[in-house]
mmCIF file of C-alpha atoms in Angstrom:
data_model
loop_
_atom_site.group_PDB
_atom_site.id
_atom_site.type_symbol
_atom_site.label_atom_id
_atom_site.label_comp_id
_atom_site.label_asym_id
_atom_site.label_seq_id
_atom_site.Cartn_x
_atom_site.Cartn_y
_atom_site.Cartn_z
ATOM 1 C CA MET X 1 0.059 -0.050 0.178
ATOM 2 C CA THR X 2 1.129 3.324 -0.751
ATOM 3 C CA ALA X 3 2.153 5.626 2.177
ATOM 4 C CA LEU X 4 0.541 8.269 3.598
ATOM 5 C CA PRO X 5 1.805 11.891 3.850
ATOM 6 C CA ASP X 6 1.680 13.348 7.254
ATOM 7 C CA ARG X 7 -0.388 16.414 8.236
ATOM 8 C CA TYR X 8 0.651 19.747 10.092
ATOM 9 C CA CYS X 9 -0.954 22.551 11.177
ATOM 10 C CA SER X 10 0.015 25.576 9.438
ATOM 11 C CA ALA X 11 -0.229 27.978 12.430
ATOM 12 C CA ASP X 12 1.940 26.264 14.792
ATOM 13 C CA GLY X 13 3.677 23.431 12.674
ATOM 14 C CA THR X 14 2.328 20.566 14.952
ATOM 15 C CA ARG X 15 2.508 17.552 12.957
ATOM 16 C CA VAL X 16 0.033 14.666 12.976
ATOM 17 C CA PRO X 17 0.828 11.150 12.011
ATOM 18 C CA ALA X 18 -0.845 9.848 8.635
ATOM 19 C CA ALA X 19 -2.562 6.652 10.410
ATOM 20 C CA SER X 20 -3.813 9.084 13.300
ATOM 21 C CA LEU X 21 -7.785 9.732 13.681
ATOM 22 C CA ASP X 22 -7.200 12.956 15.066
ATOM 23 C CA TRP X 23 -9.184 15.536 13.160
ATOM 24 C CA CYS X 24 -7.528 18.777 14.307
ATOM 25 C CA CYS X 25 -4.263 20.023 15.494
ATOM 26 C CA PRO X 26 -4.247 18.892 19.140
ATOM 27 C CA LEU X 27 -2.752 22.283 20.303
ATOM 28 C CA CYS X 28 -4.911 25.044 18.792
ATOM 29 C CA ARG X 29 -7.640 22.807 17.508
ATOM 30 C CA GLY X 30 -7.198 24.224 14.000
ATOM 31 C CA PRO X 31 -7.411 22.823 10.721
ATOM 32 C CA LEU X 32 -4.673 20.397 9.361
ATOM 33 C CA ASP X 33 -2.806 20.548 5.982
ATOM 34 C CA LEU X 34 -1.079 17.785 4.101
ATOM 35 C CA ASP X 35 2.496 17.352 3.667
ATOM 36 C CA TYR X 36 2.297 16.649 0.021
ATOM 37 C CA ALA X 37 3.859 18.624 -2.864
ATOM 38 C CA PRO X 38 2.909 16.562 -6.330
ATOM 39 C CA THR X 39 3.901 17.350 -9.617
ATOM 40 C CA PRO X 40 1.299 17.171 -12.098
ATOM 41 C CA ALA X 41 1.578 15.323 -15.398
ATOM 42 C CA PRO X 42 2.116 17.014 -18.787
ATOM 43 C CA LEU X 43 -1.272 17.627 -20.938
ATOM 44 C CA LYS X 44 -0.101 14.860 -23.405
ATOM 45 C CA SER X 45 0.123 12.278 -21.204
ATOM 46 C CA LEU X 46 -3.106 12.382 -20.373
ATOM 47 C CA THR X 47 -4.582 11.031 -23.196
ATOM 48 C CA GLY X 48 -6.363 7.772 -23.052
ATOM 49 C CA ARG X 49 -6.600 7.680 -19.423
ATOM 50 C CA THR X 50 -9.740 7.110 -17.167
ATOM 51 C CA GLY X 51 -12.834 9.351 -17.552
ATOM 52 C CA SER X 52 -12.737 10.584 -13.901
ATOM 53 C CA LEU X 53 -10.754 12.771 -11.712
ATOM 54 C CA TRP X 54 -8.544 9.910 -11.038
ATOM 55 C CA ARG X 55 -6.568 10.601 -14.155
ATOM 56 C CA TYR X 56 -4.889 13.297 -12.343
ATOM 57 C CA ALA X 57 -3.134 10.457 -10.105
ATOM 58 C CA GLU X 58 0.309 12.190 -9.777
ATOM 59 C CA CYS X 59 -1.607 14.547 -8.081
ATOM 60 C CA LEU X 60 -3.593 12.691 -5.503
ATOM 61 C CA PRO X 61 -2.427 11.303 -2.304
ATOM 62 C CA LEU X 62 -4.310 8.297 -2.464
ATOM 63 C CA PRO X 63 -4.350 5.601 -5.376
ATOM 64 C CA THR X 64 -7.975 4.999 -7.390
ATOM 65 C CA PRO X 65 -10.160 3.616 -4.413
ATOM 66 C CA ASP X 66 -12.737 1.032 -4.717
ATOM 67 C CA CYS X 67 -15.246 3.325 -3.733
ATOM 68 C CA THR X 68 -15.219 5.803 -6.999
ATOM 69 C CA LEU X 69 -18.293 6.160 -8.755
ATOM 70 C CA GLY X 70 -16.872 7.679 -11.561
ATOM 71 C CA GLU X 71 -16.777 11.384 -10.297
ATOM 72 C CA GLY X 72 -15.194 14.374 -12.035
ATOM 73 C CA ARG X 73 -14.494 15.035 -15.789
ATOM 74 C CA THR X 74 -17.443 17.722 -16.003
ATOM 75 C CA PRO X 75 -18.343 19.583 -19.118
ATOM 76 C CA VAL X 76 -17.475 23.303 -19.635
ATOM 77 C CA VAL X 77 -20.139 25.330 -21.511
ATOM 78 C CA PRO X 78 -20.437 29.047 -22.664
ATOM 79 C CA LEU X 79 -22.621 31.197 -20.800
ATOM 80 C CA SER X 80 -21.449 34.303 -22.645
ATOM 81 C CA ASP X 81 -18.844 35.722 -24.774
ATOM 82 C CA SER X 82 -16.108 35.900 -22.087
ATOM 83 C CA ILE X 83 -17.853 33.410 -19.386
ATOM 84 C CA SER X 84 -18.063 29.743 -19.138
ATOM 85 C CA ALA X 85 -19.496 27.222 -16.704
ATOM 86 C CA LYS X 86 -18.042 24.131 -15.298
ATOM 87 C CA LEU X 87 -21.454 21.871 -14.837
ATOM 88 C CA ASP X 88 -20.077 20.384 -11.567
ATOM 89 C CA PHE X 89 -23.888 19.326 -10.342
ATOM 90 C CA LEU X 90 -23.418 16.607 -12.794
ATOM 91 C CA MET X 91 -21.890 14.376 -10.246
ATOM 92 C CA PRO X 92 -22.774 11.089 -8.927
ATOM 93 C CA THR X 93 -24.629 12.933 -5.937
ATOM 94 C CA LEU X 94 -25.564 16.202 -7.772
ATOM 95 C CA SER X 95 -22.915 18.524 -6.324
ATOM 96 C CA PHE X 96 -19.293 19.288 -6.378
ATOM 97 C CA LYS X 97 -18.618 17.790 -2.982
ATOM 98 C CA ASP X 98 -17.968 14.612 -4.491
ATOM 99 C CA ARG X 99 -14.464 15.679 -5.462
ATOM 100 C CA GLY X 100 -13.724 15.643 -1.897
ATOM 101 C CA ALA X 101 -15.865 13.217 -0.366
ATOM 102 C CA VAL X 102 -14.524 10.178 -2.463
ATOM 103 C CA MET X 103 -11.134 11.269 -0.874
ATOM 104 C CA LEU X 104 -12.445 10.887 2.589
ATOM 105 C CA ALA X 105 -14.156 7.877 2.057
ATOM 106 C CA ALA X 106 -11.346 6.312 0.538
ATOM 107 C CA LEU X 107 -9.093 7.661 3.365
ATOM 108 C CA ALA X 108 -11.659 6.154 5.860
ATOM 109 C CA ALA X 109 -11.380 2.758 4.432
ATOM 110 C CA ARG X 110 -7.574 2.662 4.703
ATOM 111 C CA LEU X 111 -7.826 3.559 8.373
ATOM 112 C CA ARG X 112 -10.829 1.379 9.206
ATOM 113 C CA PRO X 113 -12.343 3.257 12.220
ATOM 114 C CA GLU X 114 -15.334 2.185 13.965
ATOM 115 C CA ARG X 115 -17.524 4.639 12.602
ATOM 116 C CA VAL X 116 -17.460 7.699 10.203
ATOM 117 C CA ILE X 117 -19.236 11.150 11.133
ATOM 118 C CA ALA X 118 -19.775 14.183 9.139
ATOM 119 C CA ASP X 119 -21.623 17.544 9.581
ATOM 120 C CA SER X 120 -23.070 19.434 6.700
ATOM 121 C CA SER X 121 -25.862 21.988 5.664
ATOM 122 C CA GLY X 122 -26.980 18.983 2.777
ATOM 123 C CA ASN X 123 -24.504 18.223 -0.114
ATOM 124 C CA ALA X 124 -21.114 17.371 1.708
ATOM 125 C CA GLY X 125 -22.944 15.304 3.917
ATOM 126 C CA THR X 126 -24.912 13.756 1.049
ATOM 127 C CA ALA X 127 -21.616 13.278 -0.634
ATOM 128 C CA ILE X 128 -20.147 11.637 2.436
ATOM 129 C CA ALA X 129 -23.236 9.374 2.985
ATOM 130 C CA ALA X 130 -22.795 7.932 -0.732
ATOM 131 C CA TYR X 131 -19.157 7.300 -0.921
ATOM 132 C CA CYS X 132 -19.261 5.648 2.529
ATOM 133 C CA ALA X 133 -22.064 3.490 1.532
ATOM 134 C CA ARG X 134 -19.987 2.622 -1.407
ATOM 135 C CA ALA X 135 -16.942 1.748 0.742
ATOM 136 C CA ARG X 136 -19.439 -0.057 3.342
ATOM 137 C CA LEU X 137 -18.546 2.257 6.098
ATOM 138 C CA PRO X 138 -21.080 3.063 9.208
ATOM 139 C CA CYS X 139 -21.833 6.506 8.427
ATOM 140 C CA SER X 140 -23.934 9.412 10.737
ATOM 141 C CA VAL X 141 -24.296 12.777 9.454
ATOM 142 C CA TYR X 142 -25.034 15.919 11.305
ATOM 143 C CA VAL X 143 -27.326 18.505 9.805
ATOM 144 C CA PRO X 144 -28.997 21.667 11.066
ATOM 145 C CA GLU X 145 -32.884 21.899 11.587
ATOM 146 C CA GLY X 146 -34.286 23.430 8.471
ATOM 147 C CA THR X 147 -31.790 21.654 6.159
ATOM 148 C CA SER X 148 -33.623 20.767 2.585
ATOM 149 C CA PRO X 149 -36.054 17.971 3.013
ATOM 150 C CA LYS X 150 -34.824 16.564 -0.439
ATOM 151 C CA LYS X 151 -31.138 16.855 0.990
ATOM 152 C CA LEU X 152 -31.868 14.972 4.166
ATOM 153 C CA GLU X 153 -34.169 12.345 1.930
ATOM 154 C CA GLN X 154 -31.043 11.898 -0.198
ATOM 155 C CA ILE X 155 -28.578 11.379 2.771
ATOM 156 C CA GLY X 156 -30.846 8.914 4.335
ATOM 157 C CA ALA X 157 -31.505 6.844 1.266
ATOM 158 C CA HIS X 158 -27.619 6.201 1.144
ATOM 159 C CA GLY X 159 -27.896 4.443 4.462
ATOM 160 C CA ALA X 160 -26.399 7.036 6.938
ATOM 161 C CA ARG X 161 -27.991 7.702 10.197
ATOM 162 C CA LEU X 162 -29.000 11.562 10.506
ATOM 163 C CA GLU X 163 -28.440 13.630 13.515
ATOM 164 C CA ILE X 164 -30.749 16.429 13.125
ATOM 165 C CA VAL X 165 -29.073 19.313 15.521
ATOM 166 C CA PRO X 166 -31.141 22.386 16.319
ATOM 167 C CA GLY X 167 -30.094 25.777 15.739
ATOM 168 C CA ASP X 168 -27.710 27.230 13.138
ATOM 169 C CA ARG X 169 -25.026 25.803 11.043
ATOM 170 C CA GLU X 170 -22.484 26.413 13.617
ATOM 171 C CA ALA X 171 -24.430 24.357 16.395
ATOM 172 C CA THR X 172 -24.141 21.363 14.160
ATOM 173 C CA ALA X 173 -20.480 21.732 13.784
ATOM 174 C CA ARG X 174 -20.232 22.150 17.163
ATOM 175 C CA ALA X 175 -22.028 18.891 17.797
ATOM 176 C CA ALA X 176 -20.017 16.876 15.209
ATOM 177 C CA ARG X 177 -16.821 17.908 16.628
ATOM 178 C CA GLU X 178 -17.869 16.753 20.223
ATOM 179 C CA ALA X 179 -18.826 13.297 18.708
ATOM 180 C CA ALA X 180 -15.531 13.330 16.476
ATOM 181 C CA ASP X 181 -13.430 13.555 19.580
ATOM 182 C CA GLU X 182 -14.823 10.270 20.779
ATOM 183 C CA PRO X 183 -12.594 6.756 20.129
ATOM 184 C CA GLY X 184 -12.615 4.808 16.892
ATOM 185 C CA VAL X 185 -14.517 8.085 14.965
ATOM 186 C CA PHE X 186 -13.365 9.127 11.783
ATOM 187 C CA TYR X 187 -14.208 12.845 11.177
ATOM 188 C CA ALA X 188 -15.007 13.162 7.438
ATOM 189 C CA SER X 189 -14.744 16.816 7.705
ATOM 190 C CA HIS X 190 -14.827 18.620 4.130
ATOM 191 C CA VAL X 191 -13.442 21.685 6.262
ATOM 192 C CA TYR X 192 -10.820 20.092 8.802
ATOM 193 C CA ASN X 193 -9.433 17.219 6.683
ATOM 194 C CA PRO X 194 -7.010 18.319 3.935
ATOM 195 C CA TYR X 195 -7.715 15.291 1.950
ATOM 196 C CA PHE X 196 -11.047 16.972 0.916
ATOM 197 C CA LEU X 197 -9.128 20.071 -0.630
ATOM 198 C CA HIS X 198 -6.794 17.399 -2.575
ATOM 199 C CA GLY X 199 -10.010 16.180 -4.252
ATOM 200 C CA THR X 200 -11.618 19.601 -5.125
ATOM 201 C CA LYS X 201 -8.456 20.838 -6.660
ATOM 202 C CA THR X 202 -9.192 18.241 -9.324
ATOM 203 C CA TYR X 203 -11.698 21.221 -10.548
ATOM 204 C CA VAL X 204 -8.777 23.359 -11.921
ATOM 205 C CA HIS X 205 -6.863 20.459 -13.291
ATOM 206 C CA GLU X 206 -9.831 19.600 -15.299
ATOM 207 C CA LEU X 207 -10.208 22.904 -16.504
ATOM 208 C CA TRP X 208 -6.590 23.405 -17.320
ATOM 209 C CA GLU X 209 -6.846 19.904 -19.646
ATOM 210 C CA ASP X 210 -10.172 20.969 -21.051
ATOM 211 C CA LEU X 211 -8.779 24.284 -22.116
ATOM 212 C CA GLY X 212 -5.945 22.977 -23.752
ATOM 213 C CA GLY X 213 -3.229 23.668 -21.049
ATOM 214 C CA ARG X 214 -4.138 27.089 -19.775
ATOM 215 C CA LEU X 215 -6.498 28.530 -17.428
ATOM 216 C CA PRO X 216 -8.973 31.559 -17.669
ATOM 217 C CA ASP X 217 -7.828 34.920 -16.652
ATOM 218 C CA VAL X 218 -10.641 34.709 -13.647
ATOM 219 C CA LEU X 219 -11.779 31.643 -11.321
ATOM 220 C CA VAL X 220 -15.011 32.519 -9.961
ATOM 221 C CA VAL X 221 -15.815 30.338 -6.703
ATOM 222 C CA PRO X 222 -18.516 30.685 -4.031
ATOM 223 C CA VAL X 223 -17.049 30.488 -0.427
ATOM 224 C CA GLY X 224 -18.698 29.373 2.868
ATOM 225 C CA ASN X 225 -15.956 27.293 4.430
ATOM 226 C CA GLY X 226 -13.977 27.870 1.361
ATOM 227 C CA THR X 227 -13.239 24.210 0.135
ATOM 228 C CA LEU X 228 -13.468 24.585 -3.596
ATOM 229 C CA LEU X 229 -11.681 28.033 -3.568
ATOM 230 C CA LEU X 230 -8.454 26.510 -1.565
ATOM 231 C CA GLY X 231 -8.826 23.480 -3.785
ATOM 232 C CA ALA X 232 -8.359 25.653 -6.617
ATOM 233 C CA ALA X 233 -5.387 27.513 -4.914
ATOM 234 C CA LEU X 234 -3.660 24.299 -4.511
ATOM 235 C CA ALA X 235 -3.858 22.992 -8.222
ATOM 236 C CA VAL X 236 -2.976 26.654 -9.373
ATOM 237 C CA ARG X 237 0.233 26.565 -7.223
ATOM 238 C CA GLU X 238 0.742 22.697 -8.377
ATOM 239 C CA LEU X 239 0.496 23.733 -12.308
ATOM 240 C CA HIS X 240 2.414 26.764 -11.998
ATOM 241 C CA GLY X 241 5.283 25.088 -10.347
ATOM 242 C CA ALA X 242 5.616 22.679 -12.412
ATOM 243 C CA GLY X 243 5.679 25.386 -15.374
ATOM 244 C CA LEU X 244 2.415 23.966 -16.943
ATOM 245 C CA ILE X 245 0.997 27.267 -16.804
ATOM 246 C CA ASP X 246 2.723 30.663 -17.171
ATOM 247 C CA ARG X 247 0.518 32.679 -15.193
ATOM 248 C CA ARG X 248 -1.924 32.522 -12.204
ATOM 249 C CA PRO X 249 -5.428 33.301 -12.622
ATOM 250 C CA ALA X 250 -7.196 35.808 -9.993
ATOM 251 C CA LEU X 251 -9.365 33.982 -7.763
ATOM 252 C CA HIS X 252 -12.587 36.036 -6.945
ATOM 253 C CA ALA X 253 -14.905 34.487 -3.900
ATOM 254 C CA VAL X 254 -18.436 34.978 -3.817
ATOM 255 C CA GLN X 255 -20.639 35.412 -0.633
ATOM 256 C CA ALA X 256 -24.343 35.878 -0.170
ATOM 257 C CA ALA X 257 -24.714 39.383 1.252
ATOM 258 C CA ALA X 258 -26.671 38.077 4.175
ATOM 259 C CA VAL X 259 -23.723 36.296 5.434
ATOM 260 C CA SER X 260 -20.345 37.543 4.466
ATOM 261 C CA PRO X 261 -18.084 37.697 7.456
ATOM 262 C CA LEU X 262 -14.720 36.957 4.516
ATOM 263 C CA ALA X 263 -15.740 39.491 2.544
ATOM 264 C CA ASP X 264 -16.177 42.063 5.375
ATOM 265 C CA ALA X 265 -12.613 41.170 6.416
ATOM 266 C CA TRP X 266 -11.447 41.447 3.000
ATOM 267 C CA ARG X 267 -12.577 45.144 2.203
ATOM 268 C CA ALA X 268 -11.283 46.037 5.639
ATOM 269 C CA GLY X 269 -7.887 44.825 4.740
ATOM 270 C CA ALA X 270 -7.951 42.301 7.844
ATOM 271 C CA ASP X 271 -6.337 38.987 8.051
ATOM 272 C CA ASP X 272 -8.654 37.483 9.947
ATOM 273 C CA LEU X 273 -12.519 37.594 10.491
ATOM 274 C CA LEU X 274 -13.179 40.939 11.872
ATOM 275 C CA SER X 275 -16.350 39.176 14.079
ATOM 276 C CA ILE X 276 -18.577 36.492 13.600
ATOM 277 C CA PRO X 277 -22.159 37.539 12.272
ATOM 278 C CA PRO X 278 -25.311 35.829 13.109
ATOM 279 C CA GLN X 279 -26.523 33.447 10.296
ATOM 280 C CA ALA X 280 -29.483 35.190 8.540
ATOM 281 C CA PRO X 281 -31.625 33.420 6.225
ATOM 282 C CA THR X 282 -30.056 33.084 2.420
ATOM 283 C CA PHE X 283 -31.179 31.399 -0.440
ATOM 284 C CA ALA X 284 -27.440 30.422 -0.512
ATOM 285 C CA GLU X 285 -27.837 27.984 2.334
ATOM 286 C CA GLY X 286 -24.546 26.363 1.262
ATOM 287 C CA ILE X 287 -22.374 29.185 1.530
ATOM 288 C CA ALA X 288 -24.127 30.872 4.653
ATOM 289 C CA ILE X 289 -20.686 30.015 7.038
ATOM 290 C CA PRO X 290 -20.384 32.472 9.822
ATOM 291 C CA ASN X 291 -16.986 31.445 11.522
ATOM 292 C CA PRO X 292 -14.879 29.385 8.539
ATOM 293 C CA PRO X 293 -12.355 27.722 10.254
ATOM 294 C CA ARG X 294 -10.044 28.411 7.167
ATOM 295 C CA ALA X 295 -10.907 31.904 7.107
ATOM 296 C CA ARG X 296 -6.880 32.991 7.324
ATOM 297 C CA GLN X 297 -6.077 30.878 4.417
ATOM 298 C CA ILE X 298 -8.973 31.846 2.180
ATOM 299 C CA LEU X 299 -8.350 35.496 2.573
ATOM 300 C CA ARG X 300 -4.191 35.065 1.877
ATOM 301 C CA ALA X 301 -5.304 32.781 -1.180
ATOM 302 C CA VAL X 302 -7.704 35.475 -2.782
ATOM 303 C CA ARG X 303 -4.905 38.395 -2.103
ATOM 304 C CA GLU X 304 -1.808 36.283 -3.153
ATOM 305 C CA SER X 305 -3.942 35.829 -6.640
ATOM 306 C CA GLY X 306 -4.734 39.479 -7.056
ATOM 307 C CA GLY X 307 -8.356 38.547 -6.762
ATOM 308 C CA ALA X 308 -11.278 39.785 -4.531
ATOM 309 C CA PHE X 309 -14.399 39.096 -2.830
ATOM 310 C CA HIS X 310 -17.843 39.859 -3.914
ATOM 311 C CA THR X 311 -21.480 39.706 -2.373
ATOM 312 C CA VAL X 312 -24.845 39.179 -4.064
ATOM 313 C CA THR X 313 -28.249 39.896 -2.576
ATOM 314 C CA GLU X 314 -31.078 37.543 -2.324
ATOM 315 C CA ASP X 315 -32.771 39.283 -5.306
ATOM 316 C CA GLN X 316 -29.601 38.922 -7.627
ATOM 317 C CA ILE X 317 -29.213 34.996 -6.357
ATOM 318 C CA ARG X 318 -33.021 34.577 -7.491
ATOM 319 C CA HIS X 319 -32.512 36.361 -10.939
ATOM 320 C CA ALA X 320 -29.451 34.592 -11.830
ATOM 321 C CA GLN X 321 -30.986 31.353 -11.091
ATOM 322 C CA LEU X 322 -34.173 31.944 -13.551
ATOM 323 C CA ASP X 323 -31.580 33.317 -16.200
ATOM 324 C CA LEU X 324 -29.618 29.903 -15.940
ATOM 325 C CA ALA X 325 -32.874 27.923 -15.877
ATOM 326 C CA SER X 326 -33.926 29.705 -19.249
ATOM 327 C CA GLN X 327 -30.522 28.636 -20.777
ATOM 328 C CA GLY X 328 -31.098 24.964 -19.751
ATOM 329 C CA LEU X 329 -29.464 24.751 -16.486
ATOM 330 C CA TYR X 330 -31.327 24.305 -13.534
ATOM 331 C CA VAL X 331 -29.038 25.035 -10.613
ATOM 332 C CA GLU X 332 -29.568 25.021 -6.567
ATOM 333 C CA SER X 333 -29.601 28.485 -5.214
ATOM 334 C CA THR X 334 -26.287 28.578 -3.419
ATOM 335 C CA GLY X 335 -24.644 27.317 -7.028
ATOM 336 C CA VAL X 336 -25.953 30.271 -8.777
ATOM 337 C CA ALA X 337 -24.361 32.930 -6.562
ATOM 338 C CA CYS X 338 -21.201 33.230 -8.959
ATOM 339 C CA TRP X 339 -23.216 33.328 -12.016
ATOM 340 C CA ALA X 340 -25.000 36.454 -10.290
ATOM 341 C CA ALA X 341 -21.627 38.008 -9.465
ATOM 342 C CA ALA X 342 -19.979 37.242 -12.676
ATOM 343 C CA ARG X 343 -22.968 38.741 -14.733
ATOM 344 C CA GLU X 344 -23.414 41.990 -12.212
ATOM 345 C CA THR X 345 -20.584 42.890 -9.809
ATOM 346 C CA ILE X 346 -17.044 41.384 -11.017
ATOM 347 C CA PRO X 347 -15.639 44.110 -13.669
ATOM 348 C CA LEU X 348 -14.171 41.380 -15.957
ATOM 349 C CA GLU X 349 -12.971 44.159 -18.729
ATOM 350 C CA GLY X 350 -12.494 41.540 -21.691
ATOM 351 C CA ARG X 351 -11.054 38.888 -19.254
ATOM 352 C CA THR X 352 -12.014 35.323 -19.505
ATOM 353 C CA ALA X 353 -13.838 33.594 -16.623
ATOM 354 C CA VAL X 354 -15.044 30.387 -15.525
ATOM 355 C CA VAL X 355 -17.815 29.904 -12.756
ATOM 356 C CA PRO X 356 -18.842 26.556 -11.415
ATOM 357 C CA LEU X 357 -22.472 25.439 -11.092
ATOM 358 C CA CYS X 358 -21.776 23.574 -7.918
ATOM 359 C CA GLY X 359 -25.370 21.786 -7.334
ATOM 360 C CA ALA X 360 -28.370 20.535 -9.121
ATOM 361 C CA GLY X 361 -31.520 22.795 -8.782
ATOM 362 C CA LEU X 362 -33.840 19.463 -7.663
ATOM 363 C CA LYS X 363 -32.171 19.667 -4.401
ATOM 364 C CA THR X 364 -33.628 22.635 -3.260
ATOM 365 C CA GLY X 365 -35.586 24.500 -5.874
ATOM 366 C CA LEU X 366 -36.544 27.518 -7.163
ATOM 367 C CA ALA X 367 -35.387 30.384 -4.829
ATOM 368 C CA SER X 368 -38.636 32.574 -3.932
ATOM 369 C CA ALA X 369 -39.507 35.736 -2.395
#
């Protein structure tokens, strides 16, 4: 079996052995990163490889697992002359979270815990439940009350035990982290576990391949806990470090105006969150995260790329969802936030951009006033 890389805390340097079930830094309780710096394969060597994200094997810390569902390789379609969309809702569980969930399930299958737990506002929990079912791993998913009934139905259908937590997304995360400290538990956290980020980075590796060995000028990414953005930053670093791209795209992060702690910090020039706002109602429930644990990393990644933060209103989200539907793309309300920003608030000025459409509209239905 391939040796697994160790994890480490970027805040204080504490190292955590690869085989440990520890889910956070034992000193500061912060998220962990992976001691792993792969070199991507050149474009021409990808011809004929498997049609999933596992075609980028050189950049993944795990070999192709038995629990794969063929995730990845989603299409890119134009939305305007300069903006294209990557249809990541065309995944086995209908969201981009499959990219990271397969990595966590594959890791758990190697570590063989007594049980797997996850917390989520819906899509990540669904993905973890599906891949744990595929890997024959017992799984519990903690979700906040008020989670979309369709998402609850999907999680339960995969055989996961649902733990519905009174309160908001933060209360759900606290309950899951408390359970994660119990012996024999693998915390399949899409926020704290760095393997998830090494799955989401394949979004950018696919873009690079689909665009013939280049990337757009701008990558527009929705940000709640920042798992897609940080994965994108990893991939850009890998491709640039290997000399496979000559410039790095700007990362433009999008939050709902109703819950925008990172955008507020960025506008103030801060390196970390200024405060933790209450979780206000928003159609973009998947990015309504008032206290993202990787806030410092997210802010740094956007600044280093030359990008910016943007917020979108509930009306903009609603109109963007209807506009995409009129183009044949039925996307959940969280997943349309980037299109709302790209068409109304991001000054592209002749630059090319790609937005991710992260979740299927059937998960939540249409946003309504």
